[in-house]
PDB file of C-alpha atoms in Angstrom:
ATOM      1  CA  UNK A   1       0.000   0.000   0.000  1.00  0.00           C
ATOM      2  CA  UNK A   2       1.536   3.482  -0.951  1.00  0.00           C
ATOM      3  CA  UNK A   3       2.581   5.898   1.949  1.00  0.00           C
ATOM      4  CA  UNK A   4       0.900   9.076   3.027  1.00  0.00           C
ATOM      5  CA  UNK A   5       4.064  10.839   0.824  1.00  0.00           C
ATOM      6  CA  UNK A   6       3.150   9.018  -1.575  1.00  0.00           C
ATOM      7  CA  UNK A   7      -0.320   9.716  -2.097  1.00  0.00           C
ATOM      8  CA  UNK A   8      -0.160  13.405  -0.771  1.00  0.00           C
ATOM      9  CA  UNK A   9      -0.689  16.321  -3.645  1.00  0.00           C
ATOM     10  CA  UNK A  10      -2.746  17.769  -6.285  1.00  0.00           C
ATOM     11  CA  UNK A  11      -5.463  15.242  -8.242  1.00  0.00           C
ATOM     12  CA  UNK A  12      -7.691  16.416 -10.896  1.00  0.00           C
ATOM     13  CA  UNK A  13     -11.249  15.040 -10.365  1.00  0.00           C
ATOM     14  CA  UNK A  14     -11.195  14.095 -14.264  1.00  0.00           C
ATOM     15  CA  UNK A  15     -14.062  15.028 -16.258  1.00  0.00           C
ATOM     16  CA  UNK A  16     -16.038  13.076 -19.014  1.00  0.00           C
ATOM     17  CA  UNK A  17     -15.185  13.437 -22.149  1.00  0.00           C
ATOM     18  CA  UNK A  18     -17.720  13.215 -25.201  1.00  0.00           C
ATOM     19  CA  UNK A  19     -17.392  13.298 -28.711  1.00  0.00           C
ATOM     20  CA  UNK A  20     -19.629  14.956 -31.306  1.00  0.00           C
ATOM     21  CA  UNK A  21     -22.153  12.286 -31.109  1.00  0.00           C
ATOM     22  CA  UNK A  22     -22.299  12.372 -26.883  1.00  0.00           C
ATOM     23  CA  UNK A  23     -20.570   9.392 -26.735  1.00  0.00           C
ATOM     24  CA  UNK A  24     -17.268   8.904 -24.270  1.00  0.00           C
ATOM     25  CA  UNK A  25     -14.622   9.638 -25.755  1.00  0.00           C
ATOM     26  CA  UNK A  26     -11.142   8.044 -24.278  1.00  0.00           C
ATOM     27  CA  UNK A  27      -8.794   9.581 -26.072  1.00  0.00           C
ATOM     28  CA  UNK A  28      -9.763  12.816 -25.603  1.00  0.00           C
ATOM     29  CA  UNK A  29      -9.935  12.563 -21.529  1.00  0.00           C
ATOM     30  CA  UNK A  30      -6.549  10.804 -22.004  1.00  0.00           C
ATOM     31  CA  UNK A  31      -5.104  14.190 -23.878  1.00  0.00           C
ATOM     32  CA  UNK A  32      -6.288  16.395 -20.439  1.00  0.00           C
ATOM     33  CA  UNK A  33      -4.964  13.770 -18.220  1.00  0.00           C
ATOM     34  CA  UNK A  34      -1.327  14.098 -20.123  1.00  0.00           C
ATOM     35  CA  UNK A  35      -1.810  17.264 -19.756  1.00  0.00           C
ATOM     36  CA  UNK A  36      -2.192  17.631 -15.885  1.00  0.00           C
ATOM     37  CA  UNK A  37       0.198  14.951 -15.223  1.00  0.00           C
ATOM     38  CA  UNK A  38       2.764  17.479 -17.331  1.00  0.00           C
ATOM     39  CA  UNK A  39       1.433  20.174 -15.005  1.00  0.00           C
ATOM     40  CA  UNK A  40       2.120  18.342 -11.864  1.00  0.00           C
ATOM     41  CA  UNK A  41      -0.753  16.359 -11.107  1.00  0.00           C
ATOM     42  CA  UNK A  42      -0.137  13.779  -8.301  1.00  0.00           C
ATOM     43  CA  UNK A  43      -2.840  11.981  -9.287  1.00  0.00           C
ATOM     44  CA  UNK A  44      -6.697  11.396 -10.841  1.00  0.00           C
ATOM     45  CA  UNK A  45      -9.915  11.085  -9.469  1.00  0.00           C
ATOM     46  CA  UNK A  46     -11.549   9.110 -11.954  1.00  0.00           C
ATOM     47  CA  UNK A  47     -15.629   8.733 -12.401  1.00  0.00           C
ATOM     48  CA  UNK A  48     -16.553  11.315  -9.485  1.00  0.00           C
ATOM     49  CA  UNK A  49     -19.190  14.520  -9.717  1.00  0.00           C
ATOM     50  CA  UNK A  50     -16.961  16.212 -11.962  1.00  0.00           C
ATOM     51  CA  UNK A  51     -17.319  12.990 -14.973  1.00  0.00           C
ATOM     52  CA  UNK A  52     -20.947  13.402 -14.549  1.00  0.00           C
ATOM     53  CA  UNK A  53     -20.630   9.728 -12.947  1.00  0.00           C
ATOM     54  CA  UNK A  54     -24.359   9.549 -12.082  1.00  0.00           C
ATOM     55  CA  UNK A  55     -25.351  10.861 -15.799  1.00  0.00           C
ATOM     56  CA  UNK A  56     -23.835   8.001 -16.776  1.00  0.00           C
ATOM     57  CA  UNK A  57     -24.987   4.471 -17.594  1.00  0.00           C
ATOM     58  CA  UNK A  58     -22.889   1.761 -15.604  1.00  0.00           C
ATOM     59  CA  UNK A  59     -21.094   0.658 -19.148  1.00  0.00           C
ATOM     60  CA  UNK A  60     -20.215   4.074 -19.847  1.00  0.00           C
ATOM     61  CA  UNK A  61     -18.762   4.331 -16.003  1.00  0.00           C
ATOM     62  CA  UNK A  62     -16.594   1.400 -16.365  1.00  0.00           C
ATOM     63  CA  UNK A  63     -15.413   2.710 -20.044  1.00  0.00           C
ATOM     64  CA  UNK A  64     -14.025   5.889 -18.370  1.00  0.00           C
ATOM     65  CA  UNK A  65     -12.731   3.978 -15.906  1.00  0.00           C
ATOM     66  CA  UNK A  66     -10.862   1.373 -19.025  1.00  0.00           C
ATOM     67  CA  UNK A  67      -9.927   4.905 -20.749  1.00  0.00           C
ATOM     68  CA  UNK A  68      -7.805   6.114 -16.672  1.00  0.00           C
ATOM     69  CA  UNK A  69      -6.397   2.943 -16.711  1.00  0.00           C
ATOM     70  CA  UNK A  70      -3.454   4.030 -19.383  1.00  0.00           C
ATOM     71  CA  UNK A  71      -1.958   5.721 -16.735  1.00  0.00           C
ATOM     72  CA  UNK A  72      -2.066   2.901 -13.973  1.00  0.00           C
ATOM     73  CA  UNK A  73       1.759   2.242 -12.897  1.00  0.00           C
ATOM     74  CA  UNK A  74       2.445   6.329 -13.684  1.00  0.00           C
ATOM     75  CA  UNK A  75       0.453   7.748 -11.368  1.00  0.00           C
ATOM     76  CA  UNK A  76      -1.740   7.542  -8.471  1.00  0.00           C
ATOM     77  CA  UNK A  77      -5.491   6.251  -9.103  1.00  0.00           C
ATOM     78  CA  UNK A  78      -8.627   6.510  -7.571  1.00  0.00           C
ATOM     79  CA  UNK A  79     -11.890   5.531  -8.739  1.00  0.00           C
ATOM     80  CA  UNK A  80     -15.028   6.732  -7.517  1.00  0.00           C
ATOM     81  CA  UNK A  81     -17.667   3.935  -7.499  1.00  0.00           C
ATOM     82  CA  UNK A  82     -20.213   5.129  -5.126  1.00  0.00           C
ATOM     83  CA  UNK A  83     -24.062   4.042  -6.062  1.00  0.00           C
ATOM     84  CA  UNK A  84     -26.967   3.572  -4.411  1.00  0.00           C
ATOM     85  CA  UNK A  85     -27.075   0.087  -4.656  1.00  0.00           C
ATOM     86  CA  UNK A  86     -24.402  -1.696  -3.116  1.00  0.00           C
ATOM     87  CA  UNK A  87     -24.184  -4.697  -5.928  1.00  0.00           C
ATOM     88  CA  UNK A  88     -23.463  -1.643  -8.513  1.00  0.00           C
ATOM     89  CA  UNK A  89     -20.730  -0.073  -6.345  1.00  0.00           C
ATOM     90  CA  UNK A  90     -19.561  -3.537  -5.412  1.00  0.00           C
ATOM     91  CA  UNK A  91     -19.378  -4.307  -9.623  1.00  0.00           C
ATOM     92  CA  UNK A  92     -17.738  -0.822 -10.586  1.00  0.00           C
ATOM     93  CA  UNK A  93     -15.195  -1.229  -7.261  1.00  0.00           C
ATOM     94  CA  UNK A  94     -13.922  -4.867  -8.860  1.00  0.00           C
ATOM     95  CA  UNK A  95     -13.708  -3.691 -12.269  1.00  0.00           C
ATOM     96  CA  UNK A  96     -11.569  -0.581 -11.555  1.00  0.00           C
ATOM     97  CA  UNK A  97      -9.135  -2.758  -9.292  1.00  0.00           C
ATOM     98  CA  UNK A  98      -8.891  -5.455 -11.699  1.00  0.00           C
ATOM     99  CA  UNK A  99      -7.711  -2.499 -14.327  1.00  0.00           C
ATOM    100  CA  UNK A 100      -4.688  -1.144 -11.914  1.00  0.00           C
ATOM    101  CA  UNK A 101      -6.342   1.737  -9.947  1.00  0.00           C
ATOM    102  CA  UNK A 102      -4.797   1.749  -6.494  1.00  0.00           C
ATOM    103  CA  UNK A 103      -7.735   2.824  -4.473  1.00  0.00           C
ATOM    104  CA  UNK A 104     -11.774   3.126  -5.124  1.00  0.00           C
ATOM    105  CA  UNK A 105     -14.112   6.058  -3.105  1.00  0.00           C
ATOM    106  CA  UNK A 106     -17.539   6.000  -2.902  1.00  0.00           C
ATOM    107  CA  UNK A 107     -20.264   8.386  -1.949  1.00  0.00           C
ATOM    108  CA  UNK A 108     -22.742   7.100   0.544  1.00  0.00           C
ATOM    109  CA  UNK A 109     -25.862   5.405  -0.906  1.00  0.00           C
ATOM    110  CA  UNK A 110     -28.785   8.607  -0.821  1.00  0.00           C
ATOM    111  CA  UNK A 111     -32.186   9.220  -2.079  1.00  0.00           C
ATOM    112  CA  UNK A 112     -33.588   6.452   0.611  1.00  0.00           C
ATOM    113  CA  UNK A 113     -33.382   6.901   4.414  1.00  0.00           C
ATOM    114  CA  UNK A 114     -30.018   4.675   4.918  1.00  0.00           C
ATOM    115  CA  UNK A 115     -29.040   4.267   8.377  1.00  0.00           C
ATOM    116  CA  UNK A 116     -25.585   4.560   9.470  1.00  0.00           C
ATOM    117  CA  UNK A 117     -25.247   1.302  10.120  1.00  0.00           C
ATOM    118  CA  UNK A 118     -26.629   0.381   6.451  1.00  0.00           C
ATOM    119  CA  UNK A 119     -24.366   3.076   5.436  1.00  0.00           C
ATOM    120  CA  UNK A 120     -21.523   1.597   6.861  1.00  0.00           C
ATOM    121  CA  UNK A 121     -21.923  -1.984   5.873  1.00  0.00           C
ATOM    122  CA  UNK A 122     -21.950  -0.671   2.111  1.00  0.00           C
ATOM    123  CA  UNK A 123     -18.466   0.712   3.361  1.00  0.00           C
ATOM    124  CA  UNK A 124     -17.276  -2.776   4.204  1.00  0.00           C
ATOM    125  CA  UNK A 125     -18.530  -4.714   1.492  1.00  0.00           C
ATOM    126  CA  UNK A 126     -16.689  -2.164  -0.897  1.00  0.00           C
ATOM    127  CA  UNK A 127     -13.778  -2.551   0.822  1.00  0.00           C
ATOM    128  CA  UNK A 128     -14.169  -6.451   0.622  1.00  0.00           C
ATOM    129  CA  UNK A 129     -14.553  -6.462  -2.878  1.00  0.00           C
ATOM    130  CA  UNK A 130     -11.720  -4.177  -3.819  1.00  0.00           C
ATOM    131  CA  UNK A 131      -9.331  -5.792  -1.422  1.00  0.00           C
ATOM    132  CA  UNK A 132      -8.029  -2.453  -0.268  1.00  0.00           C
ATOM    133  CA  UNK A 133      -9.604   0.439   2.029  1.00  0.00           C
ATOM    134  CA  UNK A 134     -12.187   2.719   0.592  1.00  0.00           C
ATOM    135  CA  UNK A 135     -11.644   6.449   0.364  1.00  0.00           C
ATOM    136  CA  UNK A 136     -15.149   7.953   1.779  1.00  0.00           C
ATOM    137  CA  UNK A 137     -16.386  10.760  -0.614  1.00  0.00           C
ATOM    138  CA  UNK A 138     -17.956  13.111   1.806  1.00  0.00           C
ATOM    139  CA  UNK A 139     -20.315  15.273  -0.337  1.00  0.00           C
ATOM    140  CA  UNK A 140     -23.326  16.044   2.179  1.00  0.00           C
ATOM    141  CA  UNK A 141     -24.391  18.697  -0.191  1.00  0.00           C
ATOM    142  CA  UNK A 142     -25.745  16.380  -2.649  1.00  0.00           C
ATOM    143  CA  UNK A 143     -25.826  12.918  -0.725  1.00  0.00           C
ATOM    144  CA  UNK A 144     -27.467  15.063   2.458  1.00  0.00           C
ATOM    145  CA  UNK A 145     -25.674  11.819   4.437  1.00  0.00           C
ATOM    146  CA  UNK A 146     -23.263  13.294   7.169  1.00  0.00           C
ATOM    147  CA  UNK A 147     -20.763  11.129   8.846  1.00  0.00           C
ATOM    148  CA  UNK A 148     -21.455  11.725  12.183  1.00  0.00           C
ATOM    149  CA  UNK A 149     -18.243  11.127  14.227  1.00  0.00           C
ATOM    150  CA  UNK A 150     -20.170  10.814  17.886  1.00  0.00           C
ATOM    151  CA  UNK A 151     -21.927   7.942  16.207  1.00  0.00           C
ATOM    152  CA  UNK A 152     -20.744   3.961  17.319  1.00  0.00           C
ATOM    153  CA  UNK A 153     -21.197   2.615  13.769  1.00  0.00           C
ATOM    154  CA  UNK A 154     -18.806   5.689  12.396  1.00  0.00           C
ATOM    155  CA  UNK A 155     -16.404   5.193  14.995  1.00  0.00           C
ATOM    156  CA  UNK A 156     -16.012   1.512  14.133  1.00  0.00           C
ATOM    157  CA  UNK A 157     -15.776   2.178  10.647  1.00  0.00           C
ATOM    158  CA  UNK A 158     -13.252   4.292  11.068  1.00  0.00           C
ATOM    159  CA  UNK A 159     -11.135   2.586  12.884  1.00  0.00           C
ATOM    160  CA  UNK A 160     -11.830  -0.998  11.169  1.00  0.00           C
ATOM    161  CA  UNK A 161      -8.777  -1.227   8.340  1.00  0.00           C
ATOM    162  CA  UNK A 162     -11.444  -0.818   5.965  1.00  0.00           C
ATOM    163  CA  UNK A 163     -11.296   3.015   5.489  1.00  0.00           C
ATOM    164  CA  UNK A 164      -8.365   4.562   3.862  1.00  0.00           C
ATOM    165  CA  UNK A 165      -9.674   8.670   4.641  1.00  0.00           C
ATOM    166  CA  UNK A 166     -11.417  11.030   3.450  1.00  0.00           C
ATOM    167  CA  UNK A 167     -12.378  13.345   0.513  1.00  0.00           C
ATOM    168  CA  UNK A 168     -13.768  16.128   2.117  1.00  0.00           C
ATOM    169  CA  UNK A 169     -16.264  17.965  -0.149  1.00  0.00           C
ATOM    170  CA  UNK A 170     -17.890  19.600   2.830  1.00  0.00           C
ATOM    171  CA  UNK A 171     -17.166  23.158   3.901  1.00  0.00           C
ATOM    172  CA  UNK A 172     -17.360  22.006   7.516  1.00  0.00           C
ATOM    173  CA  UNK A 173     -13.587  20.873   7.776  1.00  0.00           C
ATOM    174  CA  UNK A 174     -13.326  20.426  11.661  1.00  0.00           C
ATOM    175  CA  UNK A 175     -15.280  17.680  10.643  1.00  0.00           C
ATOM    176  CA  UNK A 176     -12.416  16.745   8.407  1.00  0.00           C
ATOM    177  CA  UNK A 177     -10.110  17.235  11.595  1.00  0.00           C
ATOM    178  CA  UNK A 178     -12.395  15.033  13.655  1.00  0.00           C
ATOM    179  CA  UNK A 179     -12.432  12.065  11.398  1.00  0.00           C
ATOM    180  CA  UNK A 180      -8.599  12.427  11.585  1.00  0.00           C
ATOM    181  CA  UNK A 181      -8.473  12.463  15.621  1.00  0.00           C
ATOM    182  CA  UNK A 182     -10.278   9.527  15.321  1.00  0.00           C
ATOM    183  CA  UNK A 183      -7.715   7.718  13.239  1.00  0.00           C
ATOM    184  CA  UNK A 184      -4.360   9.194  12.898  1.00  0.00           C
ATOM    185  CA  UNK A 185      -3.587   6.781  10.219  1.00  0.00           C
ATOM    186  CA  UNK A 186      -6.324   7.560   8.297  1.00  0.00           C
ATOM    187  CA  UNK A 187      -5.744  10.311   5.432  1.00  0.00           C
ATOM    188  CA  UNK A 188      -7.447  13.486   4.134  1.00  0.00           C
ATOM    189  CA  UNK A 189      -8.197  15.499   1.090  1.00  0.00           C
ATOM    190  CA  UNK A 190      -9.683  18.680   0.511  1.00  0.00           C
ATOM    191  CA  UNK A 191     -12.545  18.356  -1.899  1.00  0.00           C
ATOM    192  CA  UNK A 192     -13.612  22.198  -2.241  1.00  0.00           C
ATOM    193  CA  UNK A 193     -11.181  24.028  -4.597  1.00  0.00           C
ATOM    194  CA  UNK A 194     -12.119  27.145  -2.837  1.00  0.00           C
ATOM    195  CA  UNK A 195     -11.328  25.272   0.759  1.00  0.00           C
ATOM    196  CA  UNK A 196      -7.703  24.055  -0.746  1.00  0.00           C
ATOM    197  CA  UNK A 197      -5.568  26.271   2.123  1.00  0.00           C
ATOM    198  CA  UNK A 198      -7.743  25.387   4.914  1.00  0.00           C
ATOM    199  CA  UNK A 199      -7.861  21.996   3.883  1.00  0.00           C
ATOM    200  CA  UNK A 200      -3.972  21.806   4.570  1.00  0.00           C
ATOM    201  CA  UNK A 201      -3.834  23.500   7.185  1.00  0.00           C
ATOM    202  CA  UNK A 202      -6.448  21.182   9.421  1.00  0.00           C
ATOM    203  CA  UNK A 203      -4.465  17.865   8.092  1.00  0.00           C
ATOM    204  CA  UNK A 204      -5.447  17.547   4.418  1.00  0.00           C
ATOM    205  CA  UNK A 205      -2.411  15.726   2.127  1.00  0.00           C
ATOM    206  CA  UNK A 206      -3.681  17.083  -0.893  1.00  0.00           C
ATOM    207  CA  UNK A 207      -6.537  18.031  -2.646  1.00  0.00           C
ATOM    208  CA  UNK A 208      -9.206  16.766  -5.359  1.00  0.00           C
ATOM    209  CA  UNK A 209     -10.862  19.774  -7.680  1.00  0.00           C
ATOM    210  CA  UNK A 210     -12.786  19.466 -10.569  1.00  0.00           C
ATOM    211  CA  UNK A 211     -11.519  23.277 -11.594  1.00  0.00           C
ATOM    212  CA  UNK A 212      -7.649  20.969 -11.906  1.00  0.00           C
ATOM    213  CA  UNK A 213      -8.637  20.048 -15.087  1.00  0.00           C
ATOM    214  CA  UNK A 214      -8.409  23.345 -16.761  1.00  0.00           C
ATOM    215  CA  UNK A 215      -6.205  25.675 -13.550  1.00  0.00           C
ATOM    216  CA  UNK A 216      -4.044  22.746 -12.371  1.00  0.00           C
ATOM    217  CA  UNK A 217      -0.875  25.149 -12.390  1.00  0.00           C
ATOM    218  CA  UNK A 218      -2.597  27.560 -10.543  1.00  0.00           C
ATOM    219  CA  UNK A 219      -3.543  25.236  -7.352  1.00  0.00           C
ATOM    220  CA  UNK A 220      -0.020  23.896  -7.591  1.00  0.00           C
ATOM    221  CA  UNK A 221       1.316  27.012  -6.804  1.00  0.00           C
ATOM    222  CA  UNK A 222      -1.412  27.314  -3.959  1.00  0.00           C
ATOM    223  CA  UNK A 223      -0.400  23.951  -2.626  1.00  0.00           C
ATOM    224  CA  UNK A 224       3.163  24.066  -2.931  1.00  0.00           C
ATOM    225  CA  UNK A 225       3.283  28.165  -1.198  1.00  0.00           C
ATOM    226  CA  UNK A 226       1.257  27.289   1.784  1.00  0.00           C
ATOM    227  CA  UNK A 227       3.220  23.467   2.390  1.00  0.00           C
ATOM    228  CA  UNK A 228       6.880  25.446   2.203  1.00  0.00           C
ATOM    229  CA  UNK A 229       5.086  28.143   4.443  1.00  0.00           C
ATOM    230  CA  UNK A 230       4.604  31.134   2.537  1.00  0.00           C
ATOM    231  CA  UNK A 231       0.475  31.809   3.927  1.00  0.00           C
ATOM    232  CA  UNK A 232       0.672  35.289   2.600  1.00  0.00           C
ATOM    233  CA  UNK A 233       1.247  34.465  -1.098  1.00  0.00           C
ATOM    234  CA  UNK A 234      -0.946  31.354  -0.874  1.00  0.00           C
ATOM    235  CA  UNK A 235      -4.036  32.889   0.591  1.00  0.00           C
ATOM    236  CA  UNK A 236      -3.144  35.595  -2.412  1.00  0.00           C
ATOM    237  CA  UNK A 237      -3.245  32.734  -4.869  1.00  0.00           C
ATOM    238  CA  UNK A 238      -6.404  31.586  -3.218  1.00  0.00           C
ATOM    239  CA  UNK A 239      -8.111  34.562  -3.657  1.00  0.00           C
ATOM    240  CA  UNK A 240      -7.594  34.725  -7.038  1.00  0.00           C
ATOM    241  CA  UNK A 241      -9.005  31.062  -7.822  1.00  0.00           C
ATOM    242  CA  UNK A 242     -12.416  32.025  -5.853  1.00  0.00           C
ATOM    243  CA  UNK A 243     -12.839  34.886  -8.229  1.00  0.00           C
ATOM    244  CA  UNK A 244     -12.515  32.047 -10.951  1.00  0.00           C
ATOM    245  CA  UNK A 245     -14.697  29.816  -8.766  1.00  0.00           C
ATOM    246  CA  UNK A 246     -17.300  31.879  -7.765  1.00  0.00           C
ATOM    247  CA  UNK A 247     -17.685  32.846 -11.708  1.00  0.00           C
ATOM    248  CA  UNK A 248     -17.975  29.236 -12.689  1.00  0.00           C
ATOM    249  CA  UNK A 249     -20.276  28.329 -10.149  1.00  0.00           C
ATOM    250  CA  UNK A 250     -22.376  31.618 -11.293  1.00  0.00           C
ATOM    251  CA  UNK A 251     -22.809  29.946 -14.797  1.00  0.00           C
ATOM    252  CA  UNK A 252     -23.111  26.326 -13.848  1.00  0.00           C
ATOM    253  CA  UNK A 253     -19.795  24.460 -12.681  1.00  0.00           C
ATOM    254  CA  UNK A 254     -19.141  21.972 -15.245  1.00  0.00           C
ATOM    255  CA  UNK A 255     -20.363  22.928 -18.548  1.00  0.00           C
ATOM    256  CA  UNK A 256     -17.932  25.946 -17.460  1.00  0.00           C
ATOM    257  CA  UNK A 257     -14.900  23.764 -17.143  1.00  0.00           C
ATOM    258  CA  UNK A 258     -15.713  21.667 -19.812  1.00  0.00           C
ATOM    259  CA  UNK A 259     -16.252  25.328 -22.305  1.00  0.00           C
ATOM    260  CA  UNK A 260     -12.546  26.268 -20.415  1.00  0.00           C
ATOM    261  CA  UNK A 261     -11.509  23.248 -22.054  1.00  0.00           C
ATOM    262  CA  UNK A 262     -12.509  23.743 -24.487  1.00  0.00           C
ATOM    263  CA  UNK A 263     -11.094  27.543 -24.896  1.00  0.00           C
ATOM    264  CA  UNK A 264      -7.852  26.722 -24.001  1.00  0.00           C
ATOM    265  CA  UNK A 265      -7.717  23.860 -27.221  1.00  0.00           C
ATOM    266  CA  UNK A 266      -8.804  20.845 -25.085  1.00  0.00           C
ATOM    267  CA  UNK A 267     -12.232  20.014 -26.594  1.00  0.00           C
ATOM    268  CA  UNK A 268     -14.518  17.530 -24.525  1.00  0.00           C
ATOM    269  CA  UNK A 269     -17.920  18.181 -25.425  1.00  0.00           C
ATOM    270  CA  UNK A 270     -20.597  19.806 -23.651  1.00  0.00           C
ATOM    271  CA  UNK A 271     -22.098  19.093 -20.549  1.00  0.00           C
ATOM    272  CA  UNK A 272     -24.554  16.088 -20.637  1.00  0.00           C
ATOM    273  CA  UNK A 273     -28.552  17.102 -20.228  1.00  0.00           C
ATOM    274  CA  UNK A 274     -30.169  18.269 -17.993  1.00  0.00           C
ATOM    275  CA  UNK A 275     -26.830  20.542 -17.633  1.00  0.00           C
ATOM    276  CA  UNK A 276     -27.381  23.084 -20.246  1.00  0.00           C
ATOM    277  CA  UNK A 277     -24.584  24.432 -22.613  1.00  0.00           C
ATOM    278  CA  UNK A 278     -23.424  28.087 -21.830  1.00  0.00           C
ATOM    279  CA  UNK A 279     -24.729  30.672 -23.430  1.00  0.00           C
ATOM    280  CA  UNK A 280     -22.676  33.487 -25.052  1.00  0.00           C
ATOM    281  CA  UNK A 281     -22.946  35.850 -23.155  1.00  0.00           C
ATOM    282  CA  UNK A 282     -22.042  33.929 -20.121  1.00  0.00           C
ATOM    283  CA  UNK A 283     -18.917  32.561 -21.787  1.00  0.00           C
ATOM    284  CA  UNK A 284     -18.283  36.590 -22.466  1.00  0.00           C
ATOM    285  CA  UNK A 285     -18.507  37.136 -18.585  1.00  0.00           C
ATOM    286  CA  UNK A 286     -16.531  33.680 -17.883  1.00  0.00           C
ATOM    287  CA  UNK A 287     -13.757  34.473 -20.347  1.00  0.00           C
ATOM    288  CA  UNK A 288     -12.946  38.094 -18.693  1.00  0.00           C
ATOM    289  CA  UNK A 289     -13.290  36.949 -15.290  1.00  0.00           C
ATOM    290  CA  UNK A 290     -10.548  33.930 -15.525  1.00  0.00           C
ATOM    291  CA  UNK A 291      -8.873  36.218 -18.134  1.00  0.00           C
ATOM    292  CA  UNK A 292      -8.417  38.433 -15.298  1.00  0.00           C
ATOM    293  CA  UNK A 293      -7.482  35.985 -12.755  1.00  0.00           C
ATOM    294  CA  UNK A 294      -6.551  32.758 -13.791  1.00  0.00           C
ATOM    295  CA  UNK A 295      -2.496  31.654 -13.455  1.00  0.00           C
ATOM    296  CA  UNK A 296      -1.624  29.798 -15.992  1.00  0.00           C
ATOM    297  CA  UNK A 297       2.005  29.066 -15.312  1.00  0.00           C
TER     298      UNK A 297
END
């Protein structure tokens, strides 16, 4: 199993790439995974909110999945898997560690009611069927399922082997810092661009952004300041990539990135319905904002 060091940097939480049709297309994900890797990437989150994994049907998850896997043995690999039915994360959790990813996450299982305890067994029986510890996707936003770190079946969980940590996409990061007093081996990643500096600074050894994709060099420079202990210059950079943030977010998240992409001569298709493309003149107000603010180098 690969070390904290090992593991700790930048990922890009890789988008899906579509060709004119709408169908996946491999090759050109592939291109903006060279890409990052070039830039610094430590490593891809593959099949998370940022592919669109739920817009997906499960052959078109696992082909994304297939289209990572080039990279398995060059860099670091996770593969998000979550569902809400455990026999479909269970299926997408063997087929990504049977193609060379080094770790699966999941989101809990939402829509129904699930207890923590039912929450937790799907937890296990990943874990079981990947044969390595499961990296939790914490996203209460859009799972509304909180880990609740007073709770017995948590604090088992946590402490059973079969958790490896924690993508934090919660703005509540003593949270983050809670699930890590629980476990000190257990590890942590930031999973709000916009959170990236206070992220590291509660425990986090890196962080997962969709915005990587298309302002990787800028969050390396965030990471990198604030981890050789230049705050100043890192909250400065951080700044900046909120005002790109907050734009994005204004016009709709990922058909942004994906039109960014696009802009900067990485084409990946639109967004997949019900996302709607941008129209022009929110790419005007998108292209002066990150014009403005966006470091490229």
């Amino acid at each position: 199993m690969k070390t904290k060091e090992q593991l700790g940097g930048i990922y890009s939480a890789s988008i899906t790439a579509y060709d004119a049709s709408g169908q996946v297309d491999g090759a050109a994900l592939q291109r903006v995974m060279t890409r990052n890797l070039e830039e610094g990437a430590a490593g891809f989150f593959v099949g998370g909110s940022s592919g669109e994994c739920f817009l997906l049907t499960e052959a078109e998850r696992v082909e994304v999945f297939e289209a990572a896997a080039a990279f398995r043995g060059k860099t670091n690999l996770i593969a998000h898997v979550g569902a809400i039915s455990t026999a479909e994360a269970v299926r997408y959790a063997k087929a990504a560690m049977s193609m060379g990813f080094d770790f699966t996450a999941a989101t809990a299982p939402f829509y129904y009611g699930f207890s923590p305890r039912e929450i937790c067994r799907y937890y296990y029986d990943i874990a079981e069927a990947s044969g390595a510890p499961v990296l939790i996707y914490n996203f209460p936003g859009n799972t509304h399922k909180e880990i609740d770190t007073a709770n017995p079946d948590y604090i088992q969980l946590l402490r059973s082997g079969a958790i490896l940590g924690v993508k934090q996409t919660n703005y509540n990061l003593f949270q983050m810092e809670r699930i890590l007093n629980l476990n000190p081996d257990l590890i942590a990643f930031n999973g709000y661009d916009e959170t990236m500096v206070a992220g590291q600074a509660l425990g986090g050894i890196g962080s997962i952004g969709s915005t990587f994709n298309m302002m990787l060099p800028h969050y390396k420079k965030i990471f990198d300041l604030f981890a050789a202990g230049d705050r100043a210059a890192a909250l400065e950079l951080q700044h900046r990539a909120n005002n790109c943030m907050e734009a994005m977010c204004r016009v709709g998240l990922i058909p942004a990135i994906k039109y960014e992409l696009s802009r900067q001569g990485y084409p990946v298709g639109g967004p997949r319905a019900p996302f709607s493309p941008l129209t022009q003149e929110q790419k005007d107000y998108l292209d002066g904002v990150l014009d403005r603010y966006l470091v490229t180098e």
